[in-house]
Amino acid sequence: MEAPATFRDEVAERFGVLPNFFCSAKAAPGLIERLWDFAKSAYLDNPLPSLFKERLFVHLSRFCVVRYCIVRHVGFLVGHGRPAGDGSVEPETVDKVIALLRRPVPASEVLEAALGRLSARTVIEPIPAPRTEFEHDLFDALTVLFLAPLAPGHVREAVRTAVGETNLEFLLGFMAFIRAAHYWTETHSDLTYEADMLALMEQHPELGELLLDPAEAEQTRGAIERARVIATLRKREEQFQSVVGALQHNLQVQEAEAAELGRYRLLVNAVTDYAIYMLDANGRITSWNPGARRLKGYEEAEILGQHFSRFYIDEDRAARLPTRVLATAAKDGRFEGEGWRVRKDGSRFWANVIIDPIRNPAGELVGYAKITRDLTERHDAQLSLERTREALFQSQKMEAVGQLTGGIAHDFNNLLTAIIGSLEIARRRATDASVIRLIDNALRGAERGSSLTHRMLVFARRQELNFQPVDIVALVPGMAELLERSLGPSMRVETRFPLGLPWVNTDSNQLEMALLNLAVNARDAMPQGGPIVIAARPETVALAHGRLQPGEYVCLSLTDAGEGMDEDTLARAIDPFFTTKETGKGTGLGLPMVHGLAEHSGGQLILRSQKGRGTTAELWLPVAKKTEEATEAEAPAQVPAKEHRRLIVLVVDDDPLVLTNMAAMLDDVGHKIFEASSAREALAILRRESGIQLVITDQAMPHMTGLQLIEEMKDNWPDLPVILATGFAELPPGTDLRQITLAKPFRQHDLAFAVETAMTTPDARRILRFRVPAR
Ligand SMILES: Nc1ncnc2c1ncn2[C@@H]1O[C@H](COP(=O)(O)OP(=O)(O)OP(=O)(O)O)[C@@H](O)[C@H]1O
Ligand SMILES: [Mg+2]
């Protein structure tokens, strides 16, 4: 059982250290306290000088079986703790302590001499100074008394003589305590030397050897050694611990980083839609993910270490874009952009690129992280969407304008039909030459109006086209006279056609009109005159392109060396009513007419022009099928005009103006006329009047159309000839167009021609084509 804390505090306070002596675990309850009481009175409170007491303690400790006492008190002597509680005493040096310890136990004659000297002392000098003969003598005498308390009385007498009665008693009490302490230490073998004493002996090995017997010295050296080793080990362990601690911390950080890195790798490697890779500060690739492999086609092994500029297209590389991109990222902390990049196989893709600079903790640039996405599909989709929108907008616009134009042209046609018809009759009846001149003038104006409506109708695709195989090689030279007349003498027209150019499927009259429109544009673009080249070449369209479906075409082109068009004009040239010509000079309907014809024929008009570099208008027309070529010979334009006959004709039109005019024209040449303002009325007249030989009917009428009327007539009047007069393509799709059609506006001779054809054709069901005169 250990001494209570308060007791131990008291001891420690008194000695300046807590000697192991007072720490014995084996102490019987209360015994150590009693020993402490004894120590206080016999040792600490003993009035003998402290230094003397300690020297004597050390001197006598040599006779203790256990060396603990001597070691501890040498400690007190040299200043470890407070020797005997007297702080004023200077500690002894190690040398002096050694000298003290080396004094041999006195031989009997030495002792006798000492006792003699003590007994001879006349002056009582109670306690001797250290290392004096007196002290030596006294120590020798006290040694005897210590070892053999019942020693011969003269030893005790000699001491009493030298130090006096009182001091003798103090000395005997003191020595009793030393003996008690020795007993104590002898019964407590677990007492070990305090650390400060081990250190002292380590510093002074000779002291150690002196204080300890050889075996104990050996043991102690072992202990000292052990202590030293332990101390060293501890120190090392501490260092080790701190190193281990630091290592562990690093390890934890590294593990966390590794885990983080692992997760990051997993993520990066799982991503296949994005190319994620790193560059060093110079732009060389240092990492590569599966997304990058998929996107760019390079394996990791072949791309690591390469410069990332190889992904750029040549133009961008030449413009040093890769370098600028990295500089931007480094400066602004990020770069984001889109552009073309090149895969390993040389193919291009539209990329979205993000570059982030990577800096070390010191803020130095160490590289870049780069993420690339393939947006080609989106880009293409966007472009085609824009193109589609543009095309849709364009076609909607054309459609709207076409509707409008077609509507106006329809009404205009009826007016012109009436005007022309009436003028012609008036001209025949007029006798005054000046009136005839005026009527001719009016007729020319009406003709121009008619030509205009015609263009409008072609553009609006409401002009019924007479499709047939057309031989361009024959058609163009046939226009020579017309062109010369229209263009004037300063224009040179060259033609360049290859041998064996296939025929095209279109309306030959309209094609002539289209060429004339293009030629007039060319002339207007070359006020000083110049060459116009009309050429044609066969073309094959493999993939649908623009409005052209895959197939065989002939590209008929007309090229001038005129002023050309700037981009803006070129973009708008085909728009109806767009013209750059002076008011009154241009209608802006020339190109729309050509465009309308091309589209209606299943082809396309393509304009190529640059300001100051001339213009080429290409008219792409589909090649005619063989069977269509074969029917060409059927063209009935050459139906001979037979001699005039008088007929009973039923005229049907909802427009009274047209009706009256038509009736007047027919009446003028001697026919007998019935007028009906609707199909119903016509049927009623047919039922009522026998002898009607011909029906001429308008197509567009309310309630019942011309075609419906024809259908109604099939049963009761199957052989009655009918002429369908129509201003534009208002016939429903799929209509059998083999009946005679008369294009509005028509002139008297057109009408006469149609009547003659209808009446002379052997096939009563009018399997004839009526060739509309060109305008
Ligand atoms: N060969 C060409 N060279 C230069 N510009 C041209 C040529 N052809 C057409 N253009 C331009 O396109 C515009 C439209 O032509 P378009 O034939 O449709 O009408 P226009 O020639 O102005 O009138 P119109 O044909 O009724 O006389 C012209 O006004 C002109 O600006
Ligand atoms: Mg024109």
Coordinates of C-alpha atoms in Angstrom, one line a residue, residues 210-594:
L210 CA 32.7 2.7 -5.7
L211 CA 29.1 2.9 -4.5
L212 CA 28.2 -0.5 -5.7
D213 CA 29.7 -3.9 -5.2
P214 CA 30.9 -5.6 -8.5
A215 CA 27.7 -7.7 -8.9
E216 CA 25.5 -4.7 -8.2
A217 CA 27.6 -2.5 -10.3
E218 CA 27.2 -4.9 -13.1
Q219 CA 23.5 -5.0 -12.5
T220 CA 23.4 -1.3 -12.2
R221 CA 25.4 -0.8 -15.3
G222 CA 22.9 -3.0 -16.9
A223 CA 20.2 -0.9 -15.5
I224 CA 22.1 2.2 -16.5
E225 CA 22.6 0.8 -19.9
R226 CA 19.0 -0.3 -20.0
A227 CA 17.9 3.1 -18.9
R228 CA 20.1 4.7 -21.5
V229 CA 18.9 2.3 -24.1
I230 CA 15.3 2.9 -22.9
A231 CA 15.9 6.6 -22.9
T232 CA 17.3 6.5 -26.4
L233 CA 14.6 4.2 -27.5
R234 CA 12.0 6.4 -26.0
K235 CA 13.5 9.4 -27.7
R236 CA 13.7 7.4 -30.9
E237 CA 10.2 6.1 -30.2
E238 CA 9.0 9.7 -29.7
Q239 CA 10.7 10.7 -33.0
F240 CA 9.4 7.5 -34.5
Q241 CA 5.9 8.2 -33.2
S242 CA 6.0 11.7 -34.6
V243 CA 7.3 10.3 -37.8
V244 CA 4.7 7.6 -37.7
G245 CA 2.1 10.1 -36.8
A246 CA 3.1 12.3 -39.7
L247 CA 3.3 9.2 -42.0
Q248 CA -0.1 8.1 -40.8
H249 CA -1.5 11.5 -41.5
N250 CA 0.1 11.5 -44.9
L251 CA -1.1 8.0 -45.5
Q252 CA -4.6 9.0 -44.6
V253 CA -4.4 12.0 -46.8
Q254 CA -3.0 9.9 -49.6
E255 CA -5.6 7.2 -49.1
A256 CA -8.3 9.9 -49.2
E257 CA -6.7 11.3 -52.3
A258 CA -6.3 7.9 -53.8
A259 CA -10.0 7.1 -53.1
E260 CA -10.9 10.5 -54.6
L261 CA -8.6 9.8 -57.5
G262 CA -10.1 6.4 -57.8
R263 CA -13.6 7.8 -57.9
Y264 CA -12.5 10.4 -60.3
R265 CA -10.9 7.8 -62.6
L266 CA -14.0 5.7 -62.4
L267 CA -16.1 8.6 -63.4
V268 CA -13.8 9.8 -66.2
N269 CA -13.4 6.3 -67.5
A270 CA -17.2 5.7 -67.4
V271 CA -17.7 8.7 -69.6
T272 CA -17.8 7.9 -73.2
D273 CA -19.8 10.8 -74.6
Y274 CA -17.2 13.3 -73.6
A275 CA -13.5 13.3 -74.4
I276 CA -11.9 14.2 -71.0
Y277 CA -8.1 14.5 -71.0
M278 CA -5.3 16.6 -69.6
L279 CA -2.6 18.6 -71.1
D280 CA 0.7 19.7 -69.6
A281 CA 1.6 23.4 -69.5
N282 CA 2.9 23.1 -73.1
G283 CA -0.3 21.5 -74.5
R284 CA 1.0 17.9 -74.7
I285 CA -1.5 15.2 -73.8
T286 CA -0.9 13.6 -70.4
S287 CA -4.1 11.6 -69.9
W288 CA -6.8 10.1 -72.2
N289 CA -10.3 8.6 -71.4
P290 CA -12.5 6.2 -73.3
G291 CA -14.6 9.1 -74.4
A292 CA -11.6 10.7 -76.0
R293 CA -10.7 7.4 -77.7
R294 CA -14.3 7.0 -79.0
L295 CA -14.5 10.6 -80.2
K296 CA -11.1 11.1 -81.7
G297 CA -10.1 7.6 -82.6
Y298 CA -6.7 7.5 -81.0
E299 CA -5.6 4.8 -78.6
E300 CA -4.1 6.1 -75.3
A301 CA -0.6 4.7 -76.1
E302 CA -0.3 6.5 -79.4
I303 CA -1.6 9.9 -78.2
L304 CA 0.0 10.4 -74.8
G305 CA 2.8 13.0 -75.2
Q306 CA 1.5 14.3 -78.5
H307 CA 0.5 18.0 -78.9
F308 CA -3.2 18.6 -78.8
S309 CA -3.0 20.9 -81.8
R310 CA -3.2 17.8 -84.0
F311 CA -7.0 17.8 -83.4
Y312 CA -7.4 21.2 -85.1
I313 CA -8.1 21.7 -88.7
D314 CA -5.2 23.1 -90.9
E315 CA -6.7 26.6 -91.1
D316 CA -7.0 26.9 -87.4
R317 CA -3.5 25.6 -86.8
A318 CA -2.2 28.0 -89.3
A319 CA -4.0 30.8 -87.4
R320 CA -2.3 29.6 -84.2
L321 CA -5.7 28.9 -82.6
P322 CA -4.5 26.1 -80.3
T323 CA -1.9 28.4 -78.7
R324 CA -4.4 31.2 -78.4
V325 CA -7.0 29.0 -76.8
L326 CA -4.6 27.9 -74.1
A327 CA -3.5 31.4 -73.5
T328 CA -7.1 32.5 -73.0
A329 CA -7.7 29.6 -70.6
A330 CA -4.6 30.6 -68.6
K331 CA -5.6 34.2 -68.6
D332 CA -9.3 34.1 -68.0
G333 CA -9.4 30.9 -65.9
R334 CA -11.4 29.1 -68.6
F335 CA -12.0 28.8 -72.3
E336 CA -15.2 27.6 -73.9
G337 CA -15.8 27.5 -77.7
E338 CA -17.1 25.5 -80.6
G339 CA -15.4 24.6 -83.9
W340 CA -14.3 22.0 -86.3
R341 CA -11.9 19.3 -85.1
V342 CA -10.3 16.4 -86.9
R343 CA -10.5 12.7 -85.9
K344 CA -7.6 10.3 -86.4
D345 CA -9.2 9.1 -89.7
G346 CA -9.2 12.7 -91.0
S347 CA -13.0 13.1 -90.6
R348 CA -14.2 16.3 -89.1
F349 CA -16.6 16.8 -86.2
W350 CA -18.2 19.9 -84.7
A351 CA -16.8 20.2 -81.2
N352 CA -17.8 22.0 -78.0
V353 CA -14.5 22.5 -76.1
I354 CA -14.0 23.6 -72.5
I355 CA -10.4 24.1 -71.2
D356 CA -9.6 24.8 -67.5
P357 CA -6.1 25.7 -66.4
I358 CA -4.6 23.6 -63.6
R359 CA -2.4 25.3 -61.0
N360 CA -0.3 23.9 -58.2
P361 CA -0.8 25.3 -54.6
A362 CA 1.9 27.9 -55.4
G363 CA -0.3 29.2 -58.2
E364 CA 2.0 28.0 -61.0
L365 CA 0.4 26.7 -64.2
V366 CA 1.0 23.0 -64.4
G367 CA -1.4 22.0 -67.2
Y368 CA -4.9 22.0 -68.5
A369 CA -8.0 19.9 -68.2
K370 CA -9.9 19.6 -71.4
I371 CA -13.5 18.4 -72.1
T372 CA -14.6 18.0 -75.7
R373 CA -18.1 17.1 -76.9
D374 CA -19.2 16.1 -80.3
L375 CA -22.0 18.4 -81.4
T376 CA -21.8 17.5 -85.1
E377 CA -25.3 16.1 -85.1
R378 CA -26.7 19.0 -83.3
H379 CA -24.8 21.4 -85.5
D380 CA -26.0 19.6 -88.7
A381 CA -29.5 19.4 -87.4
Q382 CA -29.4 23.1 -86.6
L383 CA -28.1 24.0 -90.0
S384 CA -30.6 21.8 -91.8
L385 CA -33.3 23.2 -89.6
E386 CA -32.3 26.7 -90.6
R387 CA -32.2 25.7 -94.2
T388 CA -35.5 24.0 -94.0
R389 CA -37.0 27.0 -92.3
E390 CA -35.5 29.3 -94.9
A391 CA -36.9 27.0 -97.7
L392 CA -40.2 26.8 -96.0
F393 CA -40.4 30.5 -95.5
Q394 CA -39.4 31.0 -99.1
S395 CA -41.9 28.5 -100.4
Q396 CA -44.7 29.9 -98.2
K397 CA -43.9 33.3 -99.5
M398 CA -43.9 32.1 -103.1
E399 CA -47.1 30.3 -102.4
A400 CA -48.7 33.3 -101.0
V401 CA -47.5 35.6 -103.7
G402 CA -48.5 32.9 -106.2
Q403 CA -52.1 32.7 -104.9
L404 CA -52.3 36.4 -105.0
T405 CA -50.8 36.7 -108.4
G406 CA -52.9 33.8 -109.7
G407 CA -56.1 35.4 -108.4
I408 CA -55.3 38.7 -109.9
A409 CA -54.3 37.2 -113.2
H410 CA -57.5 35.2 -113.4
D411 CA -59.6 38.3 -113.2
F412 CA -57.2 40.2 -115.4
N413 CA -57.5 37.4 -118.0
N414 CA -61.2 37.7 -118.3
L415 CA -60.9 41.4 -118.7
L416 CA -58.3 41.1 -121.3
T417 CA -60.3 38.5 -123.1
A418 CA -63.2 40.8 -123.3
I419 CA -61.1 43.8 -124.2
I420 CA -59.1 42.0 -127.0
G421 CA -62.2 40.3 -128.3
S422 CA -64.2 43.6 -128.5
L423 CA -61.3 45.5 -130.0
E424 CA -60.8 42.9 -132.7
I425 CA -64.5 43.1 -133.7
A426 CA -64.4 46.9 -133.5
R427 CA -61.2 47.0 -135.7
R428 CA -62.9 44.9 -138.4
R429 CA -65.9 47.1 -138.4
A430 CA -64.0 50.4 -138.3
T431 CA -63.5 52.3 -141.5
D432 CA -61.6 55.4 -140.3
A433 CA -57.9 54.9 -140.6
S434 CA -57.1 57.0 -137.6
V435 CA -59.6 55.0 -135.5
I436 CA -58.0 51.7 -136.8
R437 CA -54.6 53.0 -135.6
L438 CA -56.0 53.8 -132.2
I439 CA -57.6 50.4 -132.0
D440 CA -54.3 48.7 -133.0
N441 CA -52.5 50.7 -130.3
A442 CA -55.1 49.5 -127.8
L443 CA -54.7 46.0 -129.0
R444 CA -50.9 46.1 -128.5
G445 CA -51.4 47.4 -125.0
A446 CA -53.8 44.6 -124.3
E447 CA -51.3 42.1 -125.8
R448 CA -48.7 43.3 -123.4
G449 CA -51.2 42.9 -120.6
S450 CA -51.9 39.4 -121.8
S451 CA -48.2 38.5 -121.9
L452 CA -47.9 39.8 -118.3
T453 CA -50.8 37.8 -117.0
H454 CA -49.3 34.8 -118.7
R455 CA -46.0 35.2 -116.9
M456 CA -47.9 35.6 -113.6
L457 CA -49.8 32.4 -114.3
V458 CA -46.7 30.5 -115.1
F459 CA -45.0 31.7 -112.0
A460 CA -48.1 30.9 -109.9
R461 CA -48.1 27.6 -111.7
R462 CA -51.7 28.2 -112.6
Q463 CA -51.0 28.1 -116.2
E464 CA -51.8 24.7 -117.6
L465 CA -48.6 23.5 -119.1
N466 CA -48.5 21.3 -122.1
F467 CA -45.8 18.8 -121.2
Q468 CA -44.0 17.1 -123.9
P469 CA -40.6 15.9 -124.9
V470 CA -38.6 18.9 -126.2
D471 CA -35.5 18.8 -128.2
I472 CA -33.5 21.8 -127.0
V473 CA -30.9 21.4 -129.8
A474 CA -33.7 22.0 -132.3
L475 CA -35.7 24.5 -130.2
V476 CA -33.0 27.1 -129.6
P477 CA -32.0 27.7 -133.2
G478 CA -35.7 27.9 -134.0
M479 CA -35.8 30.9 -131.7
A480 CA -33.0 32.8 -133.6
E481 CA -35.3 35.2 -135.3
L482 CA -37.3 35.9 -132.2
L483 CA -34.2 36.5 -130.2
E484 CA -32.7 38.8 -132.8
R485 CA -35.8 40.8 -132.9
S486 CA -36.0 41.0 -129.1
L487 CA -32.4 41.7 -128.3
G488 CA -31.3 44.0 -131.1
P489 CA -28.3 43.8 -133.4
S490 CA -25.5 44.5 -130.8
M491 CA -26.0 41.1 -129.1
R492 CA -24.1 38.0 -130.2
V493 CA -25.8 34.8 -129.3
E494 CA -23.7 31.7 -129.2
T495 CA -25.0 28.2 -128.7
R496 CA -23.0 25.2 -127.4
F497 CA -24.8 21.9 -127.4
P498 CA -23.2 18.5 -127.3
L499 CA -24.2 15.9 -129.8
G500 CA -26.9 13.6 -128.7
L501 CA -28.3 15.8 -125.9
P502 CA -31.4 14.0 -124.5
W503 CA -34.8 15.6 -124.8
V504 CA -36.4 17.2 -121.8
N505 CA -39.9 17.1 -120.5
T506 CA -41.4 20.5 -120.4
D507 CA -43.7 22.9 -122.2
S508 CA -41.9 24.0 -125.3
N509 CA -43.7 27.3 -125.7
Q510 CA -43.1 28.2 -122.1
L511 CA -39.4 27.2 -122.5
E512 CA -39.1 29.6 -125.4
M513 CA -40.6 32.3 -123.2
A514 CA -38.2 31.4 -120.4
L515 CA -35.2 31.6 -122.7
L516 CA -36.4 34.9 -124.1
N517 CA -36.8 36.3 -120.5
L518 CA -33.3 35.2 -119.6
A519 CA -31.9 36.7 -122.9
V520 CA -33.6 40.0 -122.3
N521 CA -32.2 40.1 -118.7
A522 CA -28.7 39.4 -120.2
R523 CA -29.2 42.2 -122.8
D524 CA -30.2 44.6 -120.0
A525 CA -27.1 43.7 -118.0
M526 CA -24.9 44.5 -121.0
P527 CA -25.9 47.9 -122.3
Q528 CA -22.9 48.1 -124.5
G529 CA -23.7 44.7 -126.0
G530 CA -21.7 41.5 -125.7
P531 CA -21.9 37.8 -126.1
I532 CA -24.7 35.7 -124.7
V533 CA -23.9 32.0 -124.6
I534 CA -26.7 29.5 -124.5
A535 CA -25.3 26.0 -123.6
A536 CA -26.7 22.7 -122.5
R537 CA -25.2 19.6 -121.0
P538 CA -26.5 16.4 -119.6
E539 CA -26.3 16.0 -115.8
T540 CA -27.0 13.2 -113.4
V541 CA -28.2 14.0 -109.9
A542 CA -27.3 11.1 -107.6
L543 CA -28.6 12.5 -104.3
A544 CA -31.5 14.8 -103.8
H545 CA -30.1 18.3 -103.9
G546 CA -32.1 21.4 -103.3
R547 CA -35.3 20.9 -105.2
L548 CA -33.8 18.4 -107.6
Q549 CA -34.7 14.7 -107.0
P550 CA -32.1 12.1 -108.1
G551 CA -32.3 11.5 -111.8
E552 CA -31.2 12.5 -115.2
Y553 CA -31.3 16.2 -116.2
V554 CA -30.3 18.6 -118.9
C555 CA -28.8 21.8 -117.6
L556 CA -29.7 24.5 -120.1
S557 CA -27.7 27.7 -119.3
L558 CA -27.6 31.2 -120.5
T559 CA -24.5 33.2 -119.6
D560 CA -23.8 36.9 -120.1
A561 CA -20.7 39.0 -119.4
G562 CA -22.8 41.8 -117.9
E563 CA -22.8 43.8 -114.7
G564 CA -23.7 40.8 -112.6
M565 CA -25.6 40.9 -109.3
D566 CA -24.4 41.6 -105.7
E567 CA -25.4 39.1 -103.1
D568 CA -28.5 40.9 -102.0
T569 CA -29.9 41.3 -105.5
L570 CA -29.0 37.6 -106.3
A571 CA -30.9 36.5 -103.2
R572 CA -34.0 38.4 -104.2
A573 CA -33.9 38.1 -108.0
I574 CA -36.4 35.3 -108.2
D575 CA -38.9 37.1 -105.9
P576 CA -41.9 38.1 -107.9
F577 CA -42.1 41.8 -108.7
F578 CA -38.5 42.3 -107.6
T579 CA -36.8 44.5 -110.1
T580 CA -33.9 46.9 -110.2
K581 CA -35.0 48.4 -113.4
E582 CA -36.6 51.8 -113.8
T583 CA -40.3 52.1 -113.1
G584 CA -42.2 51.0 -116.1
K585 CA -39.3 49.1 -117.6
G586 CA -39.2 45.9 -115.5
T587 CA -42.1 44.0 -114.1
G588 CA -39.9 41.7 -111.9
L589 CA -41.8 38.8 -113.3
G590 CA -39.2 37.5 -115.8
L591 CA -37.2 35.3 -113.5
P592 CA -40.3 34.2 -111.4
M593 CA -41.8 32.9 -114.7
V594 CA -38.6 30.9 -115.5

